[in-house]
Short mmCIF file of C-alpha atoms in Angstrom, two decimals:
data_model
loop_
_atom_site.label_atom_id
_atom_site.label_comp_id
_atom_site.label_asym_id
_atom_site.label_seq_id
_atom_site.Cartn_x
_atom_site.Cartn_y
_atom_site.Cartn_z
CA UNK A 435 31.64 -40.91 -35.29
CA UNK A 436 29.47 -43.21 -33.11
CA UNK A 437 26.83 -45.71 -34.26
CA UNK A 438 23.86 -43.39 -33.69
CA UNK A 439 25.49 -40.65 -35.77
CA UNK A 440 26.12 -43.16 -38.61
CA UNK A 441 22.42 -44.07 -38.60
CA UNK A 442 21.24 -40.42 -38.60
CA UNK A 443 23.48 -39.12 -41.45
CA UNK A 444 21.74 -41.11 -44.28
CA UNK A 445 18.35 -39.86 -43.05
CA UNK A 446 19.54 -36.24 -43.17
CA UNK A 447 21.02 -36.77 -46.68
CA UNK A 448 17.73 -38.33 -47.86
CA UNK A 449 15.74 -35.38 -46.45
CA UNK A 450 17.81 -32.82 -48.35
CA UNK A 451 17.62 -34.85 -51.60
CA UNK A 452 13.82 -34.91 -51.38
CA UNK A 453 13.79 -31.19 -50.59
CA UNK A 454 15.90 -30.15 -53.57
CA UNK A 455 14.12 -32.59 -55.88
CA UNK A 456 10.84 -30.88 -55.00
CA UNK A 457 11.92 -27.33 -55.77
CA UNK A 458 8.66 -26.50 -57.51
CA UNK A 459 6.62 -27.58 -54.53
CA UNK A 460 9.01 -25.76 -52.24
CA UNK A 461 8.60 -22.54 -54.18
CA UNK A 462 4.83 -22.74 -53.90
CA UNK A 463 5.12 -23.39 -50.17
CA UNK A 464 7.41 -20.38 -49.67
CA UNK A 465 5.05 -18.14 -51.63
CA UNK A 466 2.10 -19.31 -49.53
CA UNK A 467 3.96 -18.71 -46.25
CA UNK A 468 5.07 -15.21 -47.35
CA UNK A 469 1.50 -14.37 -48.33
CA UNK A 470 0.15 -15.44 -44.94
CA UNK A 471 2.81 -13.46 -43.05
CA UNK A 472 2.06 -10.38 -45.15
CA UNK A 473 -1.67 -10.77 -44.53
CA UNK A 474 -1.19 -11.12 -40.77
CA UNK A 475 1.13 -8.11 -40.68
CA UNK A 476 -1.43 -6.06 -42.57
CA UNK A 477 -4.15 -7.09 -40.09
CA UNK A 478 -1.90 -6.21 -37.16
CA UNK A 479 -1.09 -2.83 -38.70
CA UNK A 480 -4.78 -2.20 -39.22
CA UNK A 481 -5.49 -2.95 -35.55
CA UNK A 482 -2.72 -0.59 -34.37
CA UNK A 483 -4.10 2.17 -36.57
CA UNK A 484 -7.52 2.09 -34.84
CA UNK A 485 -7.26 5.40 -33.02
CA UNK A 486 -10.82 5.22 -31.67
CA UNK A 487 -9.55 3.13 -28.72
CA UNK A 488 -7.06 4.53 -26.21
CA UNK A 489 -5.04 1.79 -24.54
CA UNK A 490 -3.72 2.82 -21.11
CA UNK A 491 -1.24 1.05 -18.85
CA UNK A 492 -1.84 1.03 -15.10
CA UNK A 493 0.89 0.01 -12.66
CA UNK A 494 -0.09 -1.26 -9.22
CA UNK A 495 1.47 -3.34 -6.45
CA UNK A 496 -1.72 -4.50 -4.75
CA UNK A 497 -1.29 -7.26 -2.20
CA UNK A 498 -2.31 -9.82 -1.12
CA UNK A 499 -3.22 -11.50 -4.44
CA UNK A 500 -6.86 -11.79 -3.29
CA UNK A 501 -7.12 -7.99 -3.25
CA UNK A 502 -5.46 -7.81 -6.65
CA UNK A 503 -8.11 -10.17 -8.00
CA UNK A 504 -10.88 -7.87 -6.72
CA UNK A 505 -9.19 -4.90 -8.38
CA UNK A 506 -8.60 -6.62 -11.72
CA UNK A 507 -12.23 -7.70 -11.81
CA UNK A 508 -13.27 -4.05 -11.44
CA UNK A 509 -10.82 -3.02 -14.17
CA UNK A 510 -12.43 -5.59 -16.46
CA UNK A 511 -15.83 -4.06 -15.71
CA UNK A 512 -14.55 -0.61 -16.66
CA UNK A 513 -13.18 -1.99 -19.91
CA UNK A 514 -16.50 -3.61 -20.75
CA UNK A 515 -18.42 -0.37 -20.23
CA UNK A 516 -15.86 1.99 -21.85
CA UNK A 517 -15.15 0.65 -25.31
CA UNK A 518 -13.10 3.73 -26.23
CA UNK A 519 -10.72 3.31 -23.25
CA UNK A 520 -9.03 0.03 -22.34
CA UNK A 521 -6.96 -0.33 -19.16
CA UNK A 522 -4.20 -2.89 -18.81
CA UNK A 523 -3.46 -3.53 -15.11
CA UNK A 524 0.18 -4.54 -14.53
CA UNK A 525 1.71 -5.66 -11.24
CA UNK A 526 4.85 -3.53 -10.89
CA UNK A 527 6.41 -3.44 -7.45
CA UNK A 528 9.03 -1.01 -6.19
CA UNK A 529 9.96 2.65 -6.42
CA UNK A 530 13.21 2.05 -8.41
CA UNK A 531 11.24 0.58 -11.31
CA UNK A 532 8.90 3.57 -11.34
CA UNK A 533 11.72 6.13 -11.22
CA UNK A 534 13.59 4.28 -13.97
CA UNK A 535 10.49 4.42 -16.17
CA UNK A 536 10.01 8.13 -15.47
CA UNK A 537 13.65 9.03 -16.20
CA UNK A 538 13.55 6.84 -19.32
CA UNK A 539 10.44 8.67 -20.55
CA UNK A 540 8.43 5.43 -20.47
CA UNK A 541 6.06 5.81 -17.50
CA UNK A 542 2.70 4.08 -17.14
CA UNK A 543 -0.40 6.20 -17.76
CA UNK A 544 -1.81 5.56 -14.28
CA UNK A 545 0.05 4.70 -11.09
CA UNK A 546 -1.30 3.36 -7.80
CA UNK A 547 1.28 4.20 -5.16
CA UNK A 548 2.01 5.58 -1.71
CA UNK A 549 0.96 9.27 -1.57
CA UNK A 550 3.96 10.04 0.64
CA UNK A 551 6.06 9.95 -2.56
CA UNK A 552 4.00 12.79 -4.08
CA UNK A 553 6.71 15.39 -3.49
CA UNK A 554 9.35 13.30 -5.23
CA UNK A 555 7.13 12.66 -8.25
CA UNK A 556 6.14 16.34 -8.45
CA UNK A 557 9.79 17.46 -8.32
CA UNK A 558 10.52 15.20 -11.30
CA UNK A 559 7.59 16.66 -13.23
CA UNK A 560 6.24 13.12 -13.58
CA UNK A 561 2.63 13.62 -12.46
CA UNK A 562 -0.30 15.78 -13.52
CA UNK A 563 -2.30 18.01 -11.11
CA UNK A 564 -5.94 16.91 -11.00
CA UNK A 565 -7.85 19.82 -9.47
CA UNK A 566 -9.18 21.23 -12.78
CA UNK A 567 -10.67 17.88 -13.77
CA UNK A 568 -12.02 17.24 -10.29
CA UNK A 569 -13.83 20.58 -10.13
CA UNK A 570 -15.87 19.51 -13.17
CA UNK A 571 -16.52 15.98 -11.93
CA UNK A 572 -19.82 15.19 -10.19
CA UNK A 573 -18.16 12.42 -8.18
CA UNK A 574 -15.99 14.87 -6.22
CA UNK A 575 -18.89 15.82 -3.93
CA UNK A 576 -19.35 12.14 -3.00
CA UNK A 577 -15.85 11.85 -1.49
CA UNK A 578 -14.80 13.08 1.94
CA UNK A 579 -13.04 16.48 1.53
CA UNK A 580 -10.47 15.57 4.21
CA UNK A 581 -9.21 12.70 2.05
CA UNK A 582 -8.61 15.05 -0.87
CA UNK A 583 -6.88 17.52 1.44
CA UNK A 584 -4.62 14.75 2.75
CA UNK A 585 -3.26 14.25 -0.79
CA UNK A 586 -2.53 17.90 -1.61
CA UNK A 587 0.86 19.57 -1.94
CA UNK A 588 1.67 23.21 -2.72
CA UNK A 589 -1.96 23.98 -3.55
CA UNK A 590 -2.34 21.15 -6.06
CA UNK A 591 -4.33 17.92 -5.96
CA UNK A 592 -1.74 15.42 -7.19
CA UNK A 593 -3.68 12.20 -6.61
CA UNK A 594 -7.11 10.85 -5.71
CA UNK A 595 -7.84 8.50 -2.80
CA UNK A 596 -7.96 4.89 -3.97
CA UNK A 597 -8.85 3.49 -0.55
CA UNK A 598 -8.51 4.45 3.07
CA UNK A 599 -8.36 2.89 6.52
CA UNK A 600 -6.44 3.41 9.74
CA UNK A 601 -4.74 1.32 12.38
CA UNK A 602 -5.85 0.05 15.76
CA UNK A 603 -4.82 -2.66 18.23
CA UNK A 604 -5.93 -6.22 17.53
CA UNK A 605 -5.99 -8.34 20.66
CA UNK A 606 -6.49 -11.97 21.58
CA UNK A 607 -9.76 -11.96 23.50
CA UNK A 608 -9.07 -15.44 24.87
CA UNK A 609 -5.70 -14.39 26.29
CA UNK A 610 -7.25 -11.29 27.87
CA UNK A 611 -9.86 -13.50 29.54
CA UNK A 612 -7.22 -15.89 30.90
CA UNK A 613 -5.36 -12.92 32.39
CA UNK A 614 -8.57 -11.63 33.99
CA UNK A 615 -8.70 -8.50 31.82
CA UNK A 616 -12.32 -7.65 31.06
CA UNK A 617 -11.86 -4.31 29.28
CA UNK A 618 -9.26 -3.16 26.74
CA UNK A 619 -7.03 -0.25 27.82
CA UNK A 620 -7.98 3.30 26.86
CA UNK A 621 -4.93 5.29 27.98
CA UNK A 622 -1.17 4.83 27.63
CA UNK A 623 -0.86 4.09 31.35
CA UNK A 624 -3.55 1.41 31.20
CA UNK A 625 -2.00 -0.06 28.05
CA UNK A 626 1.39 -0.37 29.70
CA UNK A 627 -0.10 -2.20 32.71
CA UNK A 628 -2.18 -4.53 30.53
CA UNK A 629 0.90 -5.39 28.43
CA UNK A 630 2.77 -6.35 31.62
CA UNK A 631 -0.10 -8.51 32.81
CA UNK A 632 -0.25 -10.34 29.49
CA UNK A 633 3.48 -11.14 29.52
CA UNK A 634 4.01 -14.65 30.90
CA UNK A 635 7.31 -16.40 31.70
CA UNK A 636 6.16 -19.87 32.74
CA UNK A 637 9.54 -21.42 33.57
CA UNK A 638 11.27 -18.33 34.92
CA UNK A 639 14.10 -18.35 32.38
CA UNK A 640 13.55 -14.62 31.66
CA UNK A 641 12.34 -15.43 28.14
CA UNK A 642 8.55 -15.13 28.18
CA UNK A 643 6.51 -17.66 26.27
CA UNK A 644 3.90 -14.94 25.79
CA UNK A 645 4.39 -11.19 25.38
CA UNK A 646 1.82 -8.47 25.80
CA UNK A 647 2.66 -6.58 22.61
CA UNK A 648 4.40 -6.96 19.25
CA UNK A 649 6.36 -3.91 18.05
CA UNK A 650 7.68 -3.64 14.49
CA UNK A 651 11.46 -3.81 14.13
CA UNK A 652 13.05 -2.04 11.18
CA UNK A 653 13.66 1.38 9.74
CA UNK A 654 11.15 1.06 6.89
CA UNK A 655 7.88 2.86 6.39
CA UNK A 656 5.78 0.24 8.20
CA UNK A 657 7.63 1.00 11.44
CA UNK A 658 7.12 4.76 11.01
CA UNK A 659 3.47 4.23 10.04
CA UNK A 660 2.80 2.03 13.09
CA UNK A 661 4.39 4.56 15.48
CA UNK A 662 2.61 7.59 13.99
CA UNK A 663 -0.67 7.26 15.99
CA UNK A 664 1.35 7.57 19.22
CA UNK A 665 3.02 10.70 17.84
CA UNK A 666 -0.37 12.19 16.92
CA UNK A 667 -1.87 11.26 20.30
CA UNK A 668 0.97 13.20 21.94
CA UNK A 669 0.27 16.13 19.59
CA UNK A 670 3.83 15.87 18.34
CA UNK A 671 5.11 16.62 14.86
CA UNK A 672 8.00 15.70 12.60
CA UNK A 673 7.78 18.69 10.24
CA UNK A 674 7.53 22.38 11.11
CA UNK A 675 7.38 24.99 8.35
CA UNK A 676 8.44 22.38 5.75
CA UNK A 677 11.56 21.46 7.72
CA UNK A 678 12.31 18.36 9.81
CA UNK A 679 11.55 18.69 13.52
CA UNK A 680 12.21 15.45 15.36
CA UNK A 681 13.40 16.87 18.66
CA UNK A 682 10.29 18.57 19.99
CA UNK A 683 9.26 17.37 23.44
CA UNK A 684 6.03 15.65 22.37
CA UNK A 685 7.73 13.64 19.62
CA UNK A 686 10.32 12.43 22.11
CA UNK A 687 7.49 11.47 24.51
CA UNK A 688 5.88 9.28 21.81
CA UNK A 689 9.08 7.33 21.17
CA UNK A 690 9.79 7.03 24.88
CA UNK A 691 6.49 5.20 25.26
CA UNK A 692 7.65 2.44 22.90
CA UNK A 693 11.04 2.47 24.65
CA UNK A 694 9.32 1.89 27.99
CA UNK A 695 7.37 -1.09 26.65
CA UNK A 696 10.68 -2.72 25.71
CA UNK A 697 12.27 -1.84 29.07
CA UNK A 698 9.25 -3.32 30.85
CA UNK A 699 9.90 -6.58 29.04
CA UNK A 700 6.26 -6.65 27.93
CA UNK A 701 6.87 -6.14 24.21
CA UNK A 702 8.79 -8.26 21.73
CA UNK A 703 10.08 -7.27 18.32
CA UNK A 704 9.02 -8.57 14.94
CA UNK A 705 11.55 -9.99 12.47
CA UNK A 706 13.35 -7.09 10.69
CA UNK A 707 11.06 -5.16 8.31
CA UNK A 708 8.22 -7.64 8.84
CA UNK A 709 6.17 -5.95 11.52
CA UNK A 710 3.00 -6.46 9.49
CA UNK A 711 3.19 -10.27 9.69
CA UNK A 712 0.66 -11.89 12.02
CA UNK A 713 2.37 -15.22 12.86
CA UNK A 714 3.18 -14.33 16.50
CA UNK A 715 -0.36 -13.11 17.10
CA UNK A 716 -2.00 -16.12 15.48
CA UNK A 717 0.17 -18.55 17.46
CA UNK A 718 -0.55 -16.78 20.77
CA UNK A 719 3.04 -15.69 21.36
CA UNK A 720 1.82 -12.09 21.56
CA UNK A 721 -1.55 -10.86 22.80
CA UNK A 722 -1.69 -7.50 20.98
CA UNK A 723 -0.58 -6.19 17.59
CA UNK A 724 -0.82 -2.88 15.75
CA UNK A 725 -2.37 -3.27 12.30
CA UNK A 726 -5.34 -2.32 10.14
CA UNK A 727 -8.62 -3.65 8.81
CA UNK A 728 -6.89 -5.37 5.90
CA UNK A 729 -5.03 -7.83 8.13
CA UNK A 730 -5.19 -11.59 7.65
CA UNK A 731 -6.13 -11.86 11.33
CA UNK A 732 -9.73 -11.12 10.36
CA UNK A 733 -9.78 -14.21 8.13
CA UNK A 734 -8.31 -16.50 10.79
CA UNK A 735 -10.12 -18.62 13.35
CA UNK A 736 -8.44 -17.16 16.45
CA UNK A 737 -10.51 -15.35 19.08
CA UNK A 738 -9.69 -11.72 18.26
CA UNK A 739 -11.16 -8.28 18.84
CA UNK A 740 -9.99 -4.70 18.17
CA UNK A 741 -9.69 -1.58 20.29
CA UNK A 742 -8.75 2.00 19.32
CA UNK A 743 -5.21 3.33 19.75
CA UNK A 744 -4.83 4.22 23.46
CA UNK A 745 -4.82 7.93 24.24
CA UNK A 746 -2.11 10.10 25.71
CA UNK A 747 -3.19 13.71 25.18
CA UNK A 748 -5.88 13.23 22.53
CA UNK A 749 -7.54 10.32 20.69
CA UNK A 750 -5.71 9.69 17.43
CA UNK A 751 -4.75 7.23 14.75
CA UNK A 752 -3.17 7.51 11.30
CA UNK A 753 -4.81 6.95 7.96
CA UNK A 754 -3.52 4.40 5.50
CA UNK A 755 -4.76 6.02 2.30
CA UNK A 756 -3.70 4.78 -1.12
CA UNK A 757 -3.40 7.15 -4.06
CA UNK A 758 -3.88 7.08 -7.82
CA UNK A 759 -1.64 9.33 -9.90
CA UNK A 760 -1.97 10.31 -13.54
CA UNK A 761 1.48 10.32 -15.08
CA UNK A 762 2.50 13.05 -17.53
CA UNK A 763 2.18 11.62 -21.06
CA UNK A 764 -0.09 13.20 -23.69
CA UNK A 765 -3.22 15.33 -23.12
CA UNK A 766 -5.63 12.85 -24.71
CA UNK A 767 -4.17 9.97 -22.68
CA UNK A 768 -4.29 11.97 -19.44
CA UNK A 769 -7.95 12.86 -20.12
CA UNK A 770 -8.80 9.19 -20.69
CA UNK A 771 -6.92 8.23 -17.52
CA UNK A 772 -9.08 10.61 -15.48
CA UNK A 773 -12.17 8.74 -16.69
CA UNK A 774 -10.83 5.66 -14.95
CA UNK A 775 -10.06 7.65 -11.79
CA UNK A 776 -13.68 8.82 -11.75
CA UNK A 777 -14.73 5.17 -11.84
CA UNK A 778 -12.40 4.41 -8.90
CA UNK A 779 -14.09 7.14 -6.84
CA UNK A 780 -17.59 5.97 -7.74
CA UNK A 781 -20.04 4.32 -5.37
CA UNK A 782 -20.03 1.18 -7.52
CA UNK A 783 -16.26 0.70 -7.37
CA UNK A 784 -15.81 1.68 -3.73
CA UNK A 785 -18.58 -0.57 -2.41
CA UNK A 786 -17.29 -3.68 -4.14
CA UNK A 787 -13.64 -2.87 -3.36
CA UNK A 788 -14.33 -2.22 0.35
CA UNK A 789 -16.40 -5.38 0.82
CA UNK A 790 -13.84 -7.45 -1.08
CA UNK A 791 -10.73 -6.17 0.75
CA UNK A 792 -11.63 -4.79 4.20
CA UNK A 793 -10.50 -1.25 3.36
CA UNK A 794 -12.91 1.58 4.11
CA UNK A 795 -14.78 3.19 1.19
CA UNK A 796 -13.77 6.74 0.26
CA UNK A 797 -17.15 7.39 -1.36
CA UNK A 798 -19.74 8.57 1.20
CA UNK A 799 -22.65 7.07 -0.77
CA UNK A 800 -20.85 3.75 -0.71
CA UNK A 801 -20.35 3.97 3.07
CA UNK A 802 -24.09 4.61 3.49
CA UNK A 803 -25.23 1.94 1.03
CA UNK A 804 -27.33 -1.03 2.21
CA UNK A 805 -24.68 -3.45 0.90
CA UNK A 806 -21.90 -1.87 2.95
CA UNK A 807 -24.07 -1.48 6.06
CA UNK A 808 -24.89 -5.19 5.86
CA UNK A 809 -21.17 -5.92 5.53
CA UNK A 810 -20.46 -3.83 8.66
CA UNK A 811 -23.17 -5.58 10.66
CA UNK A 812 -21.57 -8.93 9.83
CA UNK A 813 -18.13 -7.66 10.95
CA UNK A 814 -18.59 -5.64 14.16
CA UNK A 815 -14.82 -5.32 14.70
CA UNK A 816 -14.65 -3.11 11.60
CA UNK A 817 -16.72 -0.42 13.30
CA UNK A 818 -13.66 0.51 15.39
CA UNK A 819 -11.86 1.66 12.25
CA UNK A 820 -14.94 3.47 10.91
CA UNK A 821 -15.28 5.37 14.20
CA UNK A 822 -11.57 6.21 14.35
CA UNK A 823 -11.67 8.03 11.00
CA UNK A 824 -12.98 11.13 12.79
CA UNK A 825 -9.74 11.39 14.81
CA UNK A 826 -7.34 10.12 12.15
CA UNK A 827 -4.37 12.22 11.08
CA UNK A 828 -1.96 11.58 8.24
CA UNK A 829 1.73 11.49 7.51
CA UNK A 830 3.03 14.68 5.87
CA UNK A 831 3.37 15.05 2.12
CA UNK A 832 6.43 17.02 1.07
CA UNK A 833 9.34 16.61 -1.31
CA UNK A 834 11.77 15.32 1.30
CA UNK A 835 9.45 12.96 3.15
CA UNK A 836 11.42 9.84 2.21
CA UNK A 837 14.55 11.31 3.86
CA UNK A 838 12.64 12.21 7.02
CA UNK A 839 11.02 8.79 7.15
CA UNK A 840 14.34 7.01 6.70
CA UNK A 841 16.03 9.00 9.50
CA UNK A 842 13.01 8.59 11.78
CA UNK A 843 12.87 4.86 11.07
CA UNK A 844 16.54 4.52 12.02
CA UNK A 845 15.89 6.37 15.27
CA UNK A 846 12.94 4.11 16.16
CA UNK A 847 14.99 1.01 15.33
CA UNK A 848 17.98 2.14 17.44
CA UNK A 849 15.66 2.86 20.38
CA UNK A 850 13.87 -0.51 20.22
CA UNK A 851 17.17 -2.38 19.98
CA UNK A 852 18.49 -0.53 23.04
CA UNK A 853 21.35 1.04 21.11
CA UNK A 854 20.24 4.52 22.09
CA UNK A 855 17.68 6.33 24.19
CA UNK A 856 14.66 7.80 22.42
CA UNK A 857 15.90 11.36 22.97
CA UNK A 858 19.45 10.67 21.75
CA UNK A 859 18.26 8.68 18.71
CA UNK A 860 15.94 11.48 17.61
CA UNK A 861 18.61 14.11 18.21
CA UNK A 862 21.07 12.21 16.00
CA UNK A 863 18.39 11.76 13.31
CA UNK A 864 17.68 15.49 13.37
CA UNK A 865 21.38 16.28 13.00
CA UNK A 866 21.64 14.02 9.95
CA UNK A 867 18.65 15.71 8.36
CA UNK A 868 20.00 19.20 9.02
CA UNK A 869 23.13 18.32 7.00
CA UNK A 870 21.22 17.11 3.92
CA UNK A 871 18.12 19.33 4.07
CA UNK A 872 18.21 22.10 1.45
CA UNK A 873 18.01 25.72 2.52
CA UNK A 874 14.98 27.69 1.37
#
């Protein structure tokens, strides 16, 4: 035993002597503590038994944090004006967590997630169709019918549009000016020539200091999403009669266009699965990048502008529409959850959300409101995305979309890395899908 232990032992012994010599006081203290605990437990039980308030859990993975702040502020407003329904917004990222909750019979009441997973959720019986509620809701007529149609599967409305936008080409106006380019390209041929002109190898070492275009490397959904406008402009398709179809001529043409940009040496690749990052654009290492109105580029100080996706056969882009699902729980909870979804579709919510985040409002009254029109006038670049909505298509919603997307993403990645030609990569992807795709 060391010196410090010798000094501490008498103090401990003294403490216990005082404790046991004060048994009467101790008993009173114990009784008082037990009483307080019992009282608090009773209060807590009383609170839990208040069935006049329905507490709902909402899972979302809204990013960046600034957008999440805008959303949570709107949730707080709903809670203040709906005393009988209280929403708890929880940041919960990733499909595995959601599927685990569904299988474990512990899902959230409301889920904000990618509508392309609708088929998977519907197969699991995890979500509730919304068409009966929507037919009775006055807010339905305020929302663009095409957005509702985009979120339908097998005749059911499985989600409502949370937000929408589309993608275009952001470009460095200063780099265009230096290259003597006065007008952005409108066709694929013009785009290819402009990309070449913007690619600069100052020291002749065959590694350009500046590239014309950034293309997303990876097999994830961002790569597929970014390529989709080129597919739609070629009038190609990846699904025919609910079955994968990656080897039609027009789909191959769309991937060949990206392949040619790489062969020209005028496009560089993003870090793997990070094609949405803007570092190369902001630093001037690339002059053009595919992205949407939500991008951080719009908050930077670089000299940027936007032009629509160049046209091959027809003008086109792809929507980036977010969805809200009501998860299957109990009828009274599902009914309360729809009240919140009505608020999300409202002019009030959509105007504040759109102005705060850069997404486009799904409510037509919101889009026509003085507040939003003022916002548009202050941000002229945003008009490109507003105008493109009339030619915007969408990715398909079906039960096996994730398998199609994964195979397509692998084909795009193999093509961009030069491991395979566009035609061969798509043929191999189609063969993989034929093996795993269920027969009707």
